[in-house]
CSV table of C-alpha atoms in Angstrom, one decimal:
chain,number,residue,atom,x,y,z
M,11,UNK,CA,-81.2,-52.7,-78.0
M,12,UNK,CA,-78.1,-51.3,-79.7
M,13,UNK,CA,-75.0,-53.4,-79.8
M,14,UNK,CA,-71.2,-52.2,-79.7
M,15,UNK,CA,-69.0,-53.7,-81.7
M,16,UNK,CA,-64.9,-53.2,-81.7
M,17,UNK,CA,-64.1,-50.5,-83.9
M,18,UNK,CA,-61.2,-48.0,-83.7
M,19,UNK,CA,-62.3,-45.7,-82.0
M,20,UNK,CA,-62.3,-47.3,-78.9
M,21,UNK,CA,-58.4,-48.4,-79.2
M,22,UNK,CA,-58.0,-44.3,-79.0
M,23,UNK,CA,-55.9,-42.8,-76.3
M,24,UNK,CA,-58.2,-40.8,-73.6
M,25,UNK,CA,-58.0,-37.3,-73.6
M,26,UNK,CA,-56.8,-37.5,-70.0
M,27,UNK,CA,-53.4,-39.4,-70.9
M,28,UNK,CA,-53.1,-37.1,-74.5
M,29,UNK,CA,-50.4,-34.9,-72.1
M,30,UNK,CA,-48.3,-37.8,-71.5
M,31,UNK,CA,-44.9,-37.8,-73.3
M,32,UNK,CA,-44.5,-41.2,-75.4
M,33,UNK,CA,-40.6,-41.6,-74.0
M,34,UNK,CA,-39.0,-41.8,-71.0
M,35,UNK,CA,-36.3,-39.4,-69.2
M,36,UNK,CA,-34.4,-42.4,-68.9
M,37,UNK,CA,-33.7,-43.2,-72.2
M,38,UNK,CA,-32.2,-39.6,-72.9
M,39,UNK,CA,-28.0,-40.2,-73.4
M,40,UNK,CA,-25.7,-39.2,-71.0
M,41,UNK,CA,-22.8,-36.2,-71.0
M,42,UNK,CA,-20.2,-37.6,-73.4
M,43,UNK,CA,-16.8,-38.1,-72.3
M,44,UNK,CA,-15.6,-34.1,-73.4
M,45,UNK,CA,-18.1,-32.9,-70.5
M,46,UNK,CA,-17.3,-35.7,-68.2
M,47,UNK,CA,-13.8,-34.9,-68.3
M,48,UNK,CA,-14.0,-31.2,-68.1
M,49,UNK,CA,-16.0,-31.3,-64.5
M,50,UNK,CA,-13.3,-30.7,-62.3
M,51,UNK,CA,-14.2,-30.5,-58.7
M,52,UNK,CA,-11.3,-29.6,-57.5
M,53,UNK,CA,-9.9,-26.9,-60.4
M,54,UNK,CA,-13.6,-25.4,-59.8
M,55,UNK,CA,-13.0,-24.8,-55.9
M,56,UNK,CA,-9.5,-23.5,-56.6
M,57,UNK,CA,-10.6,-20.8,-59.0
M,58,UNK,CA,-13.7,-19.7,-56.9
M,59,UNK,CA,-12.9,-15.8,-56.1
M,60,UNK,CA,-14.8,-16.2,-52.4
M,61,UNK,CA,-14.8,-19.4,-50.3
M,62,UNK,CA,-18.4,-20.4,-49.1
M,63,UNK,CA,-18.4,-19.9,-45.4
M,64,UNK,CA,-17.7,-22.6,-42.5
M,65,UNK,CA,-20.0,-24.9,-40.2
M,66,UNK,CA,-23.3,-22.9,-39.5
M,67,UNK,CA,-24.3,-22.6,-36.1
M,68,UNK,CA,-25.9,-25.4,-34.7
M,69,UNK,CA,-28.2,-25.5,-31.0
M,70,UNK,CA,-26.4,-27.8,-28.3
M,71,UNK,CA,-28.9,-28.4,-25.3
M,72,UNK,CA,-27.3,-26.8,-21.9
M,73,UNK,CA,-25.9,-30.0,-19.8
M,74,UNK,CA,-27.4,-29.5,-16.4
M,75,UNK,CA,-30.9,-28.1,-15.8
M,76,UNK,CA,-30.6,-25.0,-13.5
M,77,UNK,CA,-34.3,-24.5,-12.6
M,78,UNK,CA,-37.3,-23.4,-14.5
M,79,UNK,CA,-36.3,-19.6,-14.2
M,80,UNK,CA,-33.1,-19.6,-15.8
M,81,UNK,CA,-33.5,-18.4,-18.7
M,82,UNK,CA,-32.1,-20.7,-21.0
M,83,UNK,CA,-33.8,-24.4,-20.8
M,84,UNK,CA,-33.4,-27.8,-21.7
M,85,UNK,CA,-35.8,-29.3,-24.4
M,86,UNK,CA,-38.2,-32.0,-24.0
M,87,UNK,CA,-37.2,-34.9,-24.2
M,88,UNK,CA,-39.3,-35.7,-27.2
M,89,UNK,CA,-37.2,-32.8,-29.1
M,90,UNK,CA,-34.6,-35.1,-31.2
M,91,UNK,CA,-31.9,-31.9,-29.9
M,92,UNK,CA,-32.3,-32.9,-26.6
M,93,UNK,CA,-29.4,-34.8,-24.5
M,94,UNK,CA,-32.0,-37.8,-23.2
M,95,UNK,CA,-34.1,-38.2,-26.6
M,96,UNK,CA,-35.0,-41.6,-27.3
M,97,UNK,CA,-36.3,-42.7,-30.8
M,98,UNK,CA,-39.3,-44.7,-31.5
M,99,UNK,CA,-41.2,-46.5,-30.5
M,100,UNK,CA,-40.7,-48.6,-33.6
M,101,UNK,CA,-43.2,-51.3,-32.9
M,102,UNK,CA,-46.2,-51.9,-30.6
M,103,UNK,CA,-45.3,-54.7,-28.1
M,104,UNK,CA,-48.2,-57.6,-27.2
M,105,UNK,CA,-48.3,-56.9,-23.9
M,106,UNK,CA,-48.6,-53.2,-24.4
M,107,UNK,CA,-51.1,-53.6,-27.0
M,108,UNK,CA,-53.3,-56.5,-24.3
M,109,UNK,CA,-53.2,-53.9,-21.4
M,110,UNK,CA,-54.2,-50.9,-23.5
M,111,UNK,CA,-57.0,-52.9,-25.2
M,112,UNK,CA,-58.2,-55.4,-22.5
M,113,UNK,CA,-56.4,-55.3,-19.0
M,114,UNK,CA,-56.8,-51.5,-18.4
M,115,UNK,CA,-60.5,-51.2,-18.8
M,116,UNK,CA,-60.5,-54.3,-16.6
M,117,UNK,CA,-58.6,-52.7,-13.6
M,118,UNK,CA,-61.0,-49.7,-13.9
M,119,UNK,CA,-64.2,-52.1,-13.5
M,120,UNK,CA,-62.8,-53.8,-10.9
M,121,UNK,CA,-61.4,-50.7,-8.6
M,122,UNK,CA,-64.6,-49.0,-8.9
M,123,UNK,CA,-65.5,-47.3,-6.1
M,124,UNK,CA,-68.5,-45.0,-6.7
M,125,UNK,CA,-68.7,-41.7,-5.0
M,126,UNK,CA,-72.0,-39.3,-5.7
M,127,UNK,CA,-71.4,-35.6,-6.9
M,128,UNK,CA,-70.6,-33.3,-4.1
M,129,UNK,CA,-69.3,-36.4,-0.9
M,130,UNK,CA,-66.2,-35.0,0.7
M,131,UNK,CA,-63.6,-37.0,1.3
M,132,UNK,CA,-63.0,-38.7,4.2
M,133,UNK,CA,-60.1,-37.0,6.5
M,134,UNK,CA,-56.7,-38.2,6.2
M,135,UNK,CA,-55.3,-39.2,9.5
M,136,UNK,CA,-52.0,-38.2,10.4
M,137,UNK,CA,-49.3,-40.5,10.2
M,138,UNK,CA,-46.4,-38.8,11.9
M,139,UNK,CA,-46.4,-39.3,15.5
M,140,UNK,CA,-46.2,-36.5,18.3
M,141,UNK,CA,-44.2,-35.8,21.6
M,142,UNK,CA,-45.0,-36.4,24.8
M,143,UNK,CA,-45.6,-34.0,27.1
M,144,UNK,CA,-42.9,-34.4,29.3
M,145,UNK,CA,-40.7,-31.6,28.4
M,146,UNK,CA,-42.0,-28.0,27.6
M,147,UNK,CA,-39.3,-27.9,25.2
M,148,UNK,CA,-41.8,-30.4,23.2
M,149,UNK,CA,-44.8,-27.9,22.5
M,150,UNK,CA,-43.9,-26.4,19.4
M,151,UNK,CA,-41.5,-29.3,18.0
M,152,UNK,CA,-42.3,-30.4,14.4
M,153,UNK,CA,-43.8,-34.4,14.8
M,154,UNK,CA,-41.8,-37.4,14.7
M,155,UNK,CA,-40.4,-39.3,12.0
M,156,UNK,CA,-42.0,-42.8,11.1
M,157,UNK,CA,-40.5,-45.8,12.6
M,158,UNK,CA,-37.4,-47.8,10.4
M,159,UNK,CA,-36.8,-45.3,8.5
M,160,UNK,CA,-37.0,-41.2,7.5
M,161,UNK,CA,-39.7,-41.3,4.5
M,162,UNK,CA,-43.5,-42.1,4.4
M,163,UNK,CA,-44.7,-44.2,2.1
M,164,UNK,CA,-47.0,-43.8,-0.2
M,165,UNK,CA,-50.9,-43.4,0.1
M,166,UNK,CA,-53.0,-45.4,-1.5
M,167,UNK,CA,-55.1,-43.5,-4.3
M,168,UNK,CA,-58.1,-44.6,-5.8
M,169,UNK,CA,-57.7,-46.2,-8.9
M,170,UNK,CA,-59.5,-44.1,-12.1
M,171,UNK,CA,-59.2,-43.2,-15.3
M,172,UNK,CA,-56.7,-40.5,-14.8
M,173,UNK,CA,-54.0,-42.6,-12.8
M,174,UNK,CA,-54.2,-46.1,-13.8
M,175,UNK,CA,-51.7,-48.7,-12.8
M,176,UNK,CA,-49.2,-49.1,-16.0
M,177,UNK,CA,-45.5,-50.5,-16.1
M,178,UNK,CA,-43.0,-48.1,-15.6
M,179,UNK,CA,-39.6,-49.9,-15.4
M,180,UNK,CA,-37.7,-52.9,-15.0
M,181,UNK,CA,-34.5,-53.5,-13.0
M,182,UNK,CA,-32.3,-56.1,-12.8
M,183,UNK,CA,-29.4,-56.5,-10.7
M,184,UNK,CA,-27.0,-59.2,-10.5
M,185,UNK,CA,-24.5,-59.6,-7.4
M,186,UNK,CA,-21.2,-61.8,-7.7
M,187,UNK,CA,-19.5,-61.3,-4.3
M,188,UNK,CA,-16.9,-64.2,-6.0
M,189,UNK,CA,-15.6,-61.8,-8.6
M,190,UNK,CA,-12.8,-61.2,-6.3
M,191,UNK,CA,-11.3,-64.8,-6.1
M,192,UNK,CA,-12.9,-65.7,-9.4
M,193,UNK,CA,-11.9,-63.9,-12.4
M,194,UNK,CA,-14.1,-63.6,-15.3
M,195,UNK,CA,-17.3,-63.8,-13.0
M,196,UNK,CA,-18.5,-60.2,-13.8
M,197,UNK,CA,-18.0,-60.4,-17.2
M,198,UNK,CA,-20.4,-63.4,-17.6
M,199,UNK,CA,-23.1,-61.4,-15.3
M,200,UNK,CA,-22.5,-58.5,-17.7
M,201,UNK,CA,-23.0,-60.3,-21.0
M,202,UNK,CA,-26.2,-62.2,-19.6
M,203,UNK,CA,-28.3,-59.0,-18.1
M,204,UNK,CA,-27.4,-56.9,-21.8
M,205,UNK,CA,-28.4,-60.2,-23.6
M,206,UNK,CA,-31.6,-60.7,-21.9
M,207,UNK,CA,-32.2,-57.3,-21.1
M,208,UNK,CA,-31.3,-55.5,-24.5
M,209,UNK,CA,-29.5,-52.8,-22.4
M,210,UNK,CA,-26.2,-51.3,-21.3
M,211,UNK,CA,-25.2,-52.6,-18.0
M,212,UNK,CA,-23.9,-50.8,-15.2
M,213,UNK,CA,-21.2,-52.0,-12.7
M,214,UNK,CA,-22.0,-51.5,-9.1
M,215,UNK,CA,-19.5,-51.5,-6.2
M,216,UNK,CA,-19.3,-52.3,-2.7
M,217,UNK,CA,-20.1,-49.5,-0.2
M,218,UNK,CA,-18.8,-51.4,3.3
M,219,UNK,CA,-16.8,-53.8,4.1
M,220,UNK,CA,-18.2,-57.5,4.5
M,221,UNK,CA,-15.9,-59.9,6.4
M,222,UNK,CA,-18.3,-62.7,5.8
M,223,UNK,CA,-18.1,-62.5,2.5
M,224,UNK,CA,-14.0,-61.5,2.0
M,225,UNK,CA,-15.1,-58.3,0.0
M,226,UNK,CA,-13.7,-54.8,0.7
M,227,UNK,CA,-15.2,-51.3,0.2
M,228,UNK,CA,-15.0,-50.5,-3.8
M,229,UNK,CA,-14.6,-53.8,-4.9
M,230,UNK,CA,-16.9,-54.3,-8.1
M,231,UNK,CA,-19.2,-57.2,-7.2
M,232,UNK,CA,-22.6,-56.7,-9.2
M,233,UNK,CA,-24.3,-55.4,-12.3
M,234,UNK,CA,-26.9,-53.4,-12.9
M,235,UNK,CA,-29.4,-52.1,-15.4
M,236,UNK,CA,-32.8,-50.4,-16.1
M,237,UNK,CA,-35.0,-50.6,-18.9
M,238,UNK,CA,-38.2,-48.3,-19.3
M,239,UNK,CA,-41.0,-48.2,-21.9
M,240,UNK,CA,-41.9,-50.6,-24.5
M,241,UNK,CA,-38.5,-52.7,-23.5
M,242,UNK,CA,-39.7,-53.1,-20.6
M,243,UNK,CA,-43.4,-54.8,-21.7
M,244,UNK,CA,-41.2,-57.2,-24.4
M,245,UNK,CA,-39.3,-58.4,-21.3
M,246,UNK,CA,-41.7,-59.2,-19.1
M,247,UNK,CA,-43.7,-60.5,-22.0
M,248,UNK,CA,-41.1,-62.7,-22.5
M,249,UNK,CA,-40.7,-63.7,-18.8
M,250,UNK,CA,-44.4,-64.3,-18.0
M,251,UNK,CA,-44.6,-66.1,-21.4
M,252,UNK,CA,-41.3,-68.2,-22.0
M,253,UNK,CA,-39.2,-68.3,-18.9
M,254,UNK,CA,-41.1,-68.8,-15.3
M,255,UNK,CA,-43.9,-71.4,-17.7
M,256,UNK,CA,-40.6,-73.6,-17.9
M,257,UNK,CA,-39.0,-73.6,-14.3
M,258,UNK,CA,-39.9,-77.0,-12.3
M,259,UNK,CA,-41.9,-76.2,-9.4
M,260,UNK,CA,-42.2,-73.1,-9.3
M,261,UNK,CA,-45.1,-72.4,-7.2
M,262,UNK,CA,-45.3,-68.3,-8.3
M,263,UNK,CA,-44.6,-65.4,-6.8
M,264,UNK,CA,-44.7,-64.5,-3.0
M,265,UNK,CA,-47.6,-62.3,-2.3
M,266,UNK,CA,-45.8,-61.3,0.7
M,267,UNK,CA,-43.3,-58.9,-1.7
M,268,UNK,CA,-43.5,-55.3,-2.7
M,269,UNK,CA,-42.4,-52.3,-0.7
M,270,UNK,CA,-45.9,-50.8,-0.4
M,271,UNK,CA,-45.1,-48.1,-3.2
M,272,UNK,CA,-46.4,-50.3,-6.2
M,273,UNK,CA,-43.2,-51.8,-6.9
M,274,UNK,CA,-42.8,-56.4,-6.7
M,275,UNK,CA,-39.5,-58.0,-6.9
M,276,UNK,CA,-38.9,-61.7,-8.2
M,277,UNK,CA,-35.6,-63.7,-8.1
M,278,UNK,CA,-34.5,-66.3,-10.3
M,279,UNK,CA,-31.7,-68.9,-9.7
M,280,UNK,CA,-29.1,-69.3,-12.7
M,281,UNK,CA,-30.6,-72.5,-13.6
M,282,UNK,CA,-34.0,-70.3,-14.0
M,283,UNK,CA,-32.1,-67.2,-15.6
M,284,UNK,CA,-31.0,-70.1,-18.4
M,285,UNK,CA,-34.5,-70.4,-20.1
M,286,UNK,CA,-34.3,-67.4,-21.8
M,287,UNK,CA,-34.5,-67.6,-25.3
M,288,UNK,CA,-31.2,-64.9,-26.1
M,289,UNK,CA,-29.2,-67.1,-23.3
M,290,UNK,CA,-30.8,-70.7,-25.0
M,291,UNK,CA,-29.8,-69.7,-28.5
M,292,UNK,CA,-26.4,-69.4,-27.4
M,293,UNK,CA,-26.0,-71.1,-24.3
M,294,UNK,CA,-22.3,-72.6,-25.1
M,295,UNK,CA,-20.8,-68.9,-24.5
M,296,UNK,CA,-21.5,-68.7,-21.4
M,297,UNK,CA,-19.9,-70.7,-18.5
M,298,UNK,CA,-22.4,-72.8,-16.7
M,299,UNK,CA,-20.5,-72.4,-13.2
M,300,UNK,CA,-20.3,-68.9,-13.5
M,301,UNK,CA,-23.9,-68.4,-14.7
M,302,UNK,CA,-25.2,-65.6,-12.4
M,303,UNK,CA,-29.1,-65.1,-10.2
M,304,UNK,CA,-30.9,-62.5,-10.5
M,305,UNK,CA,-33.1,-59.6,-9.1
M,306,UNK,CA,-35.9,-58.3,-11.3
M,307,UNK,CA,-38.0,-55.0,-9.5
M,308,UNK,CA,-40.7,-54.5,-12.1
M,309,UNK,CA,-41.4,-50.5,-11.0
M,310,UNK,CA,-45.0,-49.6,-11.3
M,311,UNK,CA,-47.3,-46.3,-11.2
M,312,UNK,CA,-49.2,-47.9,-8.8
M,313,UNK,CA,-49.5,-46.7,-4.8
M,314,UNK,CA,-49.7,-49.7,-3.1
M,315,UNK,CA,-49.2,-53.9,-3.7
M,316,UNK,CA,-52.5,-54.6,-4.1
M,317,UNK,CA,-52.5,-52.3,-7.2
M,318,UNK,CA,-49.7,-53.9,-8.4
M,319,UNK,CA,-50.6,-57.4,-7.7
M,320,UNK,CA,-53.8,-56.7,-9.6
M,321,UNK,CA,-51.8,-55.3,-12.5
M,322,UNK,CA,-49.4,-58.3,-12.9
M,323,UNK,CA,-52.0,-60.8,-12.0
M,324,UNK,CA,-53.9,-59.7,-14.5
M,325,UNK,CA,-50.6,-59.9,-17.4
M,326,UNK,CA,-50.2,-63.4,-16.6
M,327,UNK,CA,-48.1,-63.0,-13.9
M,328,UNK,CA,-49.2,-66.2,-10.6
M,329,UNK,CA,-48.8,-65.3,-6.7
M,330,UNK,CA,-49.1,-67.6,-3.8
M,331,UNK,CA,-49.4,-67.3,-0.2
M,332,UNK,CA,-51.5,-64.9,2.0
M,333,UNK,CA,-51.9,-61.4,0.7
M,334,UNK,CA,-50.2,-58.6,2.9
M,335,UNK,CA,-51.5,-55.1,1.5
């Protein structure tokens, strides 16, 4: 068996690194002080015979959207030109990541309804309520509008792979009838929803007049403010996680709330709404006596409460009471 021994040859460079120059670009001298002082900007631009010409022409998105037949059109909104482009996402938020991973194949187990090739579907009954027959005048009269109100609300579709409950948006809304005898009151409200909430707020005012209450029609009286996409997962992340676990009693959620279109509500006193963690780090700034409640309407793409109750449920999110679908 041969042996190798160190020799010389093996301290040679490869033939692969021969190409390689032995010193660096960085070492090479820079312009001496002649050249430095004969670049002149501004002697240069004077003496040019043609100036270069101005601004190019740059694309400004149209304002308002005037129907998909006109012939010039907004661009999507995932187009960095476009008037409502958001950037990101930046990160993947826990929750997000849990109900892409775990809780969405979940909800599709457990809404399963199975339906062999070629069943019809079952007929829809109608919802809208006729006339009597008491007039002729009645015959040929479109049907009646649903009782409490003038819109239907939504149908219930079967869960599947194609429309499965996700979070679409969260609302809160704060409302200070006392910022009228009170000054300062609205400004807290404001600086707690954008601290909690990440967001711009918006200030809401009063459309009628409420004796009870001493307020007037266009007195400003509440805040408001929306947050949609992966904001809106860190939130309630943060509320299912580090607010609601630390409130005294608190028995959960009502199961009696919704509006039977897939969206819940929740309220939290202002001893609650002082557990989170951007109002704890800080707490001293705001005034204690003029801390304000608040509404949270977590907005789903769900069709009914149930779907959304097994959605939230399923995040971490408690109900109690009996269950009205």
């Amino acid at each position: 068996m041969a042996t190798r021994y160190a020799s010389t040859e093996v301290n040679k460079a490869a033939p692969e690194l021969a190409d390689l120059e032995p010193s660096s670009s960085l070492g090479v001298p820079g312009p001496d002080k002649a050249a430095v002082e004969a670049f002149n900007t501004a002697k240069r631009i004077e003496d040019r015979p043609q100036q270069l010409p101005g601004q190019r022409y740059q694309y400004h998105p149209p304002k308002y959207n005037r129907g998909p037949l006109h012939p010039i059109q907004s661009p999507p909104s995932s187009d960095p030109t476009a008037r409502d482009f958001v950037p990101g996402p930046f990160h993947l938020p826990r929750l997000r990541q849990t109900y892409e991973s775990t809780i969405a194949a979940d909800l599709l187990t457990m809404t399963y309804l199975h339906k062999p090739p070629g069943t019809p579907d079952p007929p829809v009954r109608e919802r809208l309520r006729e006339w009597d027959d008491s007039s002729p005048y009645n015959v040929n009269r479109p049907r009646r509008g649903p009782r409490g109100g003038s819109k239907l609300d939504l149908l219930e579709k079967n869960v599947s792979w194609r429309n499965l409950p996700e979070v679409k948006a969260v609302s809160l809304h704060a409302f200070m009838p006392s910022n009228t005898k009170v000054p300062g009151t609205l400004d807290v409200a404001r600086s707690v929803l954008q601290s909690i909430s990440g967001n711009t707020t918006e200030i809401t005012k009063v459309k009628s007049n409420v004796v009870q209450w001493k307020i007037r029609e266009g007195d400003k009286t509440g805040v408001k403010t929306t947050i949609h996409g992966n904001a809106a997962y860190d939130f309630l992340d943060k509320l299912i996680t580090l607010v609601l676990p630390k409130i005294k009693d608190w028995p959960g959620v009502s199961a009696t709330t919704g509006d039977a279109n897939g969206n819940l509500q929740i309220g939290l006193n202002p001893d609650d709404l002082a557990w989170f963690p951007e109002l704890q780090v800080n707490y001293d700034m705001y005034p204690a006596r003029l801390l304000p409640g608040c509404h949270i309407h977590i907005q789903t793409t769900a069709t009914s409460n149930r779907q959304a109750r097994l959605l939230l449920q399923a995040m971490g999110l408690p109900f109690y009471g009996k269950f009205r679908d």
